[in-house]
Amino acid sequence: MSIKKGYFGLYGGRFVPETLMPALEELDKVFNIARKDKNFINEFESLLKDYVGRPTPLYFAKRLSEHLGGAKIYLKREDLAHTGAHKINNALGQALLASKLMKKDRIIAETGAGQHGVATATGAALVGLSCDIYMGTEDIRRQSLNVFRMNLLGARVIPVDTGSRTLKDAINEALRDWTTNVRTTHYVLGTVFGPHPYPLLVRFFQSVIGKEAKKQLLNKEGRLPDVLIACVGGGSNSIGLFSAFLHDKDVKMIGVEAGGKGIETGLHAARFAGGAKGIFQGCLSYVLENEDGNILQTHSVSAGLDYASVGPEHAYLKDTGRVKYTYANDEEALEAFELLSRLEGIIPALESAHAVAEAIKIAPKMSKDSIIIVNLSGRGDKDVQEVARIKGGDGKTKI
């Protein structure tokens, strides 16, 4: 895997306006200094422990495992991290970079499900930077609770009412802002996507998930898992989990995209099932686009998976066969959302429910001494209102 020049095999790169090149070069330089700087790493790790609440637990889902009647299912509880999702790991790391080493006055971010926006606003409050968050108006409707949380934390949420009014459009506006204000502003990109060095930088800050999970399972079971499962939007929670196990050949990995209303309908965000190689928002990866190269509209019940492309490392891992990629549709995700809530008293984010849906499919086919780790990337408080709207007053799903 060639990552020296910002590529994972064929994928990645840096496809941006010339005005952003100096900022990306600066970020690359600062990131390479920071990850070897003991003082920076010590401060970051101290905050992960005392502020974020790491390590997050690896929880044996006993009732879910018994209900499915197959493999033992462990949940990596990123939903228990401060702000309620894995996003805080990366947002905090980048906020420290911006304030301590880059001396920026302001940070900006994009958000879909709102968890990255909340995490970035939290990081900005902690280090004392001003913060603007771009968010599509459709996502603002779906995630009104997180909008209030961002405002409460001192951030300004800027509505984006163009295109599909979702994450893709929010990223476009954030990139325009950064191009204009590059000297004073750092863009906290929320996933393992975009121009180099973002895929590597975000991977670095999220790798704590896999390192912890590996150590925790070895302590509990004395061995490695058989299967890892994580949802894939841009792909940071999944890369965070997978990264520690990539060289463990006997550990299978499954990334779960958003199947929406079905691949055949065109209303989905399954880039590997319905996309092709293309350049989008700063890098080369798999993209949902038409024959003319125009980006297709996407759909998912989960705002955080509702995106037209995927991180370049995922594209590499898919092509090499190291990770299997599949999808769960809206209905399967909603069923998993309800099942985990009822059996374990844990309400997952709709994004994470896609990963749970895959575990529901494969666990019964596996032996009882097999082990699955599902990355529970976030909690579902933010989604309860939207699920209630979808299901309606009669309790029947309407999607």
Coordinates of C-alpha atoms in Angstrom, one line a residue:
M1 CA 0.0 0.0 0.0
S2 CA 1.6 3.2 -1.2
I3 CA 0.7 6.0 1.2
K4 CA 3.9 8.1 1.1
K5 CA 2.4 10.4 -1.6
G6 CA -1.1 10.2 -0.2
Y7 CA -2.3 7.2 -2.2
F8 CA -3.7 3.8 -1.1
G9 CA -2.9 1.9 -4.2
L10 CA -4.7 3.8 -6.9
Y11 CA -6.9 5.7 -4.6
G12 CA -6.5 9.0 -2.7
G13 CA -4.5 12.0 -3.9
R14 CA -5.0 15.7 -3.7
F15 CA -7.4 17.2 -6.2
V16 CA -8.1 20.7 -4.9
P17 CA -7.8 24.3 -6.1
E18 CA -4.2 25.8 -6.0
T19 CA -5.3 28.1 -3.2
L20 CA -5.7 25.1 -0.8
M21 CA -2.3 23.5 -1.6
P22 CA -0.3 25.6 0.9
A23 CA -2.8 24.7 3.7
L24 CA -2.7 21.0 2.9
E25 CA 1.1 21.1 2.8
E26 CA 1.1 22.9 6.2
L27 CA -1.3 20.4 7.6
D28 CA 0.8 17.5 6.3
K29 CA 3.9 18.9 7.8
V30 CA 2.3 19.7 11.2
F31 CA 0.6 16.3 11.3
N32 CA 3.9 14.5 10.7
I33 CA 5.5 16.6 13.5
A34 CA 2.6 16.0 15.9
R35 CA 2.4 12.3 15.7
K36 CA 6.1 12.0 16.7
D37 CA 5.9 14.7 19.3
K38 CA 5.7 13.2 22.8
N39 CA 4.2 16.3 24.4
F40 CA 1.4 16.4 21.8
I41 CA 0.7 12.7 22.0
N42 CA 0.7 12.8 25.8
E43 CA -1.7 15.7 25.9
F44 CA -4.0 14.0 23.3
E45 CA -3.9 10.7 25.2
S46 CA -4.5 12.4 28.5
L47 CA -7.6 14.1 27.1
L48 CA -8.9 10.9 25.6
K49 CA -8.7 9.3 29.1
D50 CA -9.9 12.2 31.3
Y51 CA -12.1 14.1 28.9
V52 CA -13.5 11.7 26.4
G53 CA -13.7 8.8 28.9
R54 CA -11.5 6.2 27.1
P55 CA -11.1 3.4 26.9
T56 CA -14.7 2.8 25.9
P57 CA -16.0 -0.7 27.0
L58 CA -16.0 -3.8 24.9
Y59 CA -19.4 -5.2 26.0
F60 CA -20.6 -8.8 25.5
A61 CA -24.2 -8.6 24.2
K62 CA -25.4 -11.7 25.9
R63 CA -29.1 -11.4 25.2
L64 CA -28.6 -10.5 21.5
S65 CA -26.1 -13.4 21.1
E66 CA -28.6 -15.8 22.7
H67 CA -31.5 -14.5 20.6
L68 CA -29.6 -15.0 17.4
G69 CA -28.3 -18.4 18.5
G70 CA -24.9 -18.3 16.9
A71 CA -21.7 -16.4 17.4
K72 CA -20.9 -14.4 20.5
I73 CA -21.4 -10.7 19.8
Y74 CA -19.3 -8.0 21.4
L75 CA -20.1 -4.3 21.0
K76 CA -17.3 -1.7 21.0
R77 CA -19.1 1.0 22.9
E78 CA -18.1 4.2 21.1
D79 CA -21.6 5.5 21.9
L80 CA -20.2 5.9 25.5
A81 CA -17.5 8.4 24.5
H82 CA -18.1 12.0 25.4
T83 CA -20.6 13.6 22.9
G84 CA -21.9 10.1 22.1
A85 CA -19.9 8.9 19.2
H86 CA -16.4 8.1 17.9
K87 CA -16.3 11.5 16.2
I88 CA -14.8 13.1 19.3
N89 CA -11.5 11.2 18.8
N90 CA -10.7 12.9 15.5
A91 CA -12.3 16.3 16.3
L92 CA -10.3 16.7 19.5
G93 CA -7.1 15.7 17.8
Q94 CA -7.6 18.2 15.0
A95 CA -8.7 21.0 17.4
L96 CA -5.4 20.5 19.3
L97 CA -3.4 20.6 16.0
A98 CA -5.2 23.8 15.0
S99 CA -4.7 25.6 18.3
K100 CA -1.4 24.3 19.5
L101 CA 0.7 23.8 16.4
M102 CA -1.0 25.7 13.6
K103 CA -2.0 28.8 15.6
K104 CA -5.4 29.1 13.8
D105 CA -8.2 31.4 15.2
R106 CA -11.1 29.5 13.8
I107 CA -12.2 26.0 12.8
I108 CA -14.9 24.9 10.5
A109 CA -16.5 21.6 9.8
E110 CA -19.3 19.8 7.8
T111 CA -21.7 17.4 9.4
G112 CA -24.5 15.1 8.3
A113 CA -25.8 13.2 11.4
G114 CA -24.6 16.1 13.5
Q115 CA -22.2 14.0 15.7
H116 CA -19.1 15.3 14.0
G117 CA -20.5 18.9 14.3
V118 CA -21.1 18.4 18.0
A119 CA -17.6 16.9 18.4
T120 CA -16.0 19.7 16.6
A121 CA -17.9 22.3 18.5
T122 CA -16.8 20.5 21.7
G123 CA -13.2 20.6 20.7
A124 CA -13.4 24.3 19.7
A125 CA -14.9 25.1 23.1
L126 CA -12.2 23.1 24.9
V127 CA -9.3 24.9 23.2
G128 CA -11.0 28.3 22.7
L129 CA -11.4 28.6 19.0
S130 CA -14.4 30.1 17.1
C131 CA -16.4 27.4 15.2
D132 CA -18.7 27.4 12.2
I133 CA -20.5 24.1 11.1
Y134 CA -22.0 23.6 7.7
M135 CA -25.1 21.4 7.6
G136 CA -27.6 20.6 4.9
T137 CA -31.2 21.7 5.7
E138 CA -32.5 18.1 5.2
D139 CA -30.0 17.0 7.9
I140 CA -30.9 19.9 10.1
R141 CA -34.5 18.7 9.9
R142 CA -33.5 15.1 10.8
Q143 CA -31.1 16.1 13.5
S144 CA -32.6 19.1 15.3
L145 CA -31.3 17.9 18.7
N146 CA -27.7 18.0 17.5
V147 CA -28.2 21.5 16.0
F148 CA -29.3 22.7 19.4
R149 CA -26.3 21.0 21.0
M150 CA -23.9 22.7 18.6
N151 CA -25.4 26.1 19.3
L152 CA -25.2 25.4 23.0
L153 CA -21.5 24.7 22.7
G154 CA -20.9 28.1 21.1
A155 CA -20.8 27.0 17.4
R156 CA -22.7 28.7 14.6
V157 CA -24.6 26.2 12.4
I158 CA -24.8 27.4 8.8
P159 CA -27.7 25.9 6.8
V160 CA -26.9 24.6 3.3
D161 CA -30.0 24.6 1.0
T162 CA -28.4 23.6 -2.3
G163 CA -28.4 20.2 -4.1
S164 CA -29.7 17.3 -2.0
R165 CA -29.3 19.5 1.2
T166 CA -27.3 16.8 2.9
L167 CA -23.6 16.0 3.7
K168 CA -22.2 16.3 0.1
D169 CA -23.5 19.9 -0.1
A170 CA -22.3 20.8 3.4
I171 CA -18.8 19.6 2.4
N172 CA -18.9 21.8 -0.8
E173 CA -19.7 24.9 1.3
A174 CA -17.1 24.1 3.9
L175 CA -14.4 23.8 1.2
R176 CA -15.5 27.1 -0.3
D177 CA -15.2 28.8 3.1
W178 CA -11.8 27.2 3.7
T179 CA -10.6 28.4 0.3
T180 CA -11.5 32.0 1.2
N181 CA -10.3 32.0 4.8
V182 CA -7.4 29.5 4.6
R183 CA -4.9 31.7 6.5
T184 CA -6.9 31.9 9.7
T185 CA -9.1 28.8 9.5
H186 CA -8.5 25.1 9.8
Y187 CA -11.1 22.7 8.2
V188 CA -11.8 19.8 10.6
L189 CA -12.8 17.2 8.0
G190 CA -14.8 14.5 9.8
T191 CA -13.9 11.2 8.1
V192 CA -11.1 9.3 6.3
F193 CA -11.9 11.1 3.0
G194 CA -10.8 14.2 1.1
P195 CA -7.4 15.4 -0.1
H196 CA -4.2 14.0 1.4
P197 CA -3.3 14.1 4.4
Y198 CA -6.9 13.9 5.7
P199 CA -7.4 10.1 5.2
L200 CA -4.2 9.4 7.1
L201 CA -4.7 12.1 9.7
V202 CA -8.2 11.0 10.6
R203 CA -7.2 7.3 10.6
F204 CA -4.4 8.1 13.0
F205 CA -6.8 9.8 15.5
Q206 CA -9.4 7.0 15.2
S207 CA -7.0 4.1 15.4
V208 CA -7.5 4.1 19.2
I209 CA -10.7 2.2 18.6
G210 CA -9.1 -0.9 17.1
K211 CA -6.1 -0.8 19.5
E212 CA -8.4 -0.8 22.5
A213 CA -10.8 -3.5 21.0
K214 CA -7.9 -5.8 20.3
K215 CA -6.4 -5.5 23.8
Q216 CA -9.8 -5.8 25.4
L217 CA -10.8 -9.0 23.6
L218 CA -7.5 -10.6 24.2
N219 CA -8.0 -9.9 27.9
K220 CA -11.6 -11.3 27.8
E221 CA -11.3 -14.2 25.5
G222 CA -7.6 -14.8 25.1
R223 CA -7.8 -14.6 21.3
L224 CA -8.7 -12.4 18.3
P225 CA -12.2 -12.1 16.9
D226 CA -13.4 -14.0 13.9
V227 CA -15.2 -11.1 12.3
L228 CA -15.3 -7.3 12.7
I229 CA -18.3 -5.4 11.5
A230 CA -18.7 -1.6 11.2
C231 CA -20.9 0.8 9.2
V232 CA -19.2 2.8 6.4
G233 CA -20.2 6.3 5.4
G234 CA -17.0 8.2 4.8
G235 CA -15.5 5.4 6.8
S236 CA -13.7 6.7 9.9
N237 CA -15.3 4.4 12.6
S238 CA -14.6 1.4 10.4
I239 CA -11.0 2.3 9.6
G240 CA -10.6 3.1 13.3
L241 CA -11.6 -0.5 14.2
F242 CA -10.1 -2.3 11.2
S243 CA -6.6 -0.6 11.3
A244 CA -5.3 -2.7 14.3
F245 CA -6.3 -6.0 12.7
L246 CA -5.3 -5.5 9.0
H247 CA -2.3 -7.8 9.4
D248 CA -4.2 -10.5 11.3
K249 CA -5.1 -12.6 8.3
D250 CA -7.6 -14.8 10.1
V251 CA -9.7 -11.9 11.2
K252 CA -12.5 -11.2 8.6
M253 CA -13.8 -7.6 8.2
I254 CA -17.1 -6.4 6.9
G255 CA -18.0 -2.8 6.1
V256 CA -21.7 -2.1 5.8
E257 CA -23.0 0.7 3.6
A258 CA -26.4 2.2 3.4
G259 CA -28.7 0.2 1.1
G260 CA -31.5 2.8 1.5
K261 CA -34.6 1.7 -0.3
G262 CA -32.8 -0.9 -2.4
I263 CA -30.0 -0.8 -4.9
E264 CA -32.4 -1.3 -7.8
T265 CA -34.3 1.8 -6.8
G266 CA -31.3 4.1 -7.1
L267 CA -32.2 5.5 -3.6
H268 CA -29.2 4.4 -1.6
A269 CA -25.7 5.3 -0.6
A270 CA -23.9 1.9 -1.4
R271 CA -20.9 3.1 -3.4
F272 CA -19.4 -0.3 -3.8
A273 CA -22.7 -1.9 -5.0
G274 CA -23.7 0.9 -7.3
G275 CA -20.7 3.2 -7.9
A276 CA -17.6 3.5 -10.0
K277 CA -14.1 5.0 -9.6
G278 CA -14.1 8.8 -9.8
I279 CA -12.7 12.0 -8.3
F280 CA -14.9 13.8 -5.8
Q281 CA -14.3 16.4 -3.2
G282 CA -10.5 16.2 -3.2
C283 CA -9.6 12.5 -3.8
L284 CA -10.0 9.5 -6.1
S285 CA -12.3 6.7 -4.8
Y286 CA -15.6 5.0 -5.5
V287 CA -18.4 7.5 -6.3
L288 CA -22.1 7.3 -7.1
E289 CA -22.3 9.2 -10.4
N290 CA -24.1 9.0 -13.8
E291 CA -22.6 8.4 -17.2
D292 CA -21.8 12.2 -17.6
G293 CA -19.9 12.2 -14.3
N294 CA -22.6 14.1 -12.4
I295 CA -23.0 13.0 -8.8
L296 CA -26.2 11.1 -8.1
Q297 CA -28.5 11.9 -5.3
T298 CA -28.2 9.5 -2.4
H299 CA -30.6 8.3 0.2
S300 CA -30.4 6.7 3.7
V301 CA -32.5 6.6 6.8
S302 CA -29.3 7.6 8.6
A303 CA -27.9 11.1 7.8
G304 CA -24.3 10.0 8.5
L305 CA -24.3 7.4 5.8
D306 CA -26.1 9.5 3.2
Y307 CA -23.0 10.3 1.1
A308 CA -22.0 9.8 -2.5
S309 CA -18.4 8.7 -2.0
V310 CA -16.2 6.7 0.4
G311 CA -12.7 7.0 1.9
P312 CA -9.9 6.0 -0.5
E313 CA -8.4 3.4 1.9
H314 CA -11.8 1.6 1.8
A315 CA -11.6 1.5 -2.0
Y316 CA -8.1 0.0 -1.7
L317 CA -9.3 -2.6 0.9
K318 CA -12.2 -3.5 -1.3
D319 CA -10.2 -4.0 -4.4
T320 CA -7.6 -6.1 -2.6
G321 CA -10.3 -8.2 -1.0
R322 CA -9.0 -7.6 2.6
V323 CA -12.4 -6.2 3.6
K324 CA -15.8 -7.4 2.4
Y325 CA -18.3 -4.6 1.7
T326 CA -22.0 -5.2 1.8
Y327 CA -25.1 -3.0 2.7
A328 CA -28.2 -3.0 4.9
N329 CA -31.4 -1.3 3.7
D330 CA -33.4 1.2 5.7
E331 CA -35.9 -1.4 6.9
E332 CA -33.1 -3.8 8.1
A333 CA -31.4 -0.9 9.9
L334 CA -34.7 0.1 11.7
E335 CA -35.3 -3.5 12.7
A336 CA -31.8 -3.7 14.2
F337 CA -32.3 -0.3 15.9
E338 CA -35.3 -1.7 17.7
L339 CA -33.9 -5.2 18.4
L340 CA -30.8 -3.9 20.1
S341 CA -32.8 -1.4 22.1
R342 CA -35.2 -4.1 23.4
L343 CA -32.7 -6.9 24.0
E344 CA -29.8 -5.0 25.5
G345 CA -31.2 -1.6 26.6
I346 CA -28.8 0.1 24.2
I347 CA -30.3 2.5 21.6
P348 CA -27.8 2.6 18.7
A349 CA -27.3 5.4 16.2
L350 CA -29.0 4.6 12.9
E351 CA -25.6 4.5 11.3
S352 CA -24.4 1.8 13.8
A353 CA -27.7 0.0 13.3
H354 CA -26.5 -0.9 9.8
A355 CA -23.6 -2.8 11.3
V356 CA -25.9 -4.5 13.9
A357 CA -28.1 -5.5 10.9
E358 CA -25.2 -7.4 9.3
A359 CA -24.4 -9.1 12.6
I360 CA -28.1 -10.2 12.8
K361 CA -27.7 -11.8 9.3
I362 CA -24.4 -13.7 9.9
A363 CA -24.3 -14.6 13.6
P364 CA -26.9 -17.4 13.4
K365 CA -24.8 -19.1 10.6
M366 CA -21.7 -19.1 12.8
S367 CA -20.7 -21.5 15.6
K368 CA -21.3 -20.6 19.3
D369 CA -17.5 -20.3 19.9
S370 CA -17.1 -17.8 17.1
I371 CA -16.7 -14.1 18.0
I372 CA -18.0 -11.0 16.3
I373 CA -17.1 -7.4 17.3
V374 CA -19.5 -4.8 16.1
N375 CA -18.4 -1.2 16.3
L376 CA -21.3 0.7 17.9
S377 CA -20.1 4.0 16.5
G378 CA -22.6 6.2 18.2
R379 CA -25.7 6.4 20.3
G380 CA -29.2 6.8 19.0
D381 CA -30.6 9.7 21.1
K382 CA -30.3 11.9 18.0
D383 CA -32.3 9.5 15.9
V384 CA -35.3 8.7 18.2
Q385 CA -37.4 11.6 16.9
E386 CA -36.8 10.7 13.3
V387 CA -37.6 7.0 13.9
A388 CA -40.8 8.0 15.6
R389 CA -41.7 10.1 12.6
I390 CA -40.9 7.3 10.2
K391 CA -42.9 4.7 12.1
G392 CA -45.9 7.0 12.6
G393 CA -48.6 6.8 15.3
D394 CA -49.6 3.2 14.4
G395 CA -46.1 1.9 15.1
K396 CA -45.7 0.6 11.5
T397 CA -42.6 1.5 9.5
K398 CA -43.2 4.0 6.7
I399 CA -40.1 4.3 4.5

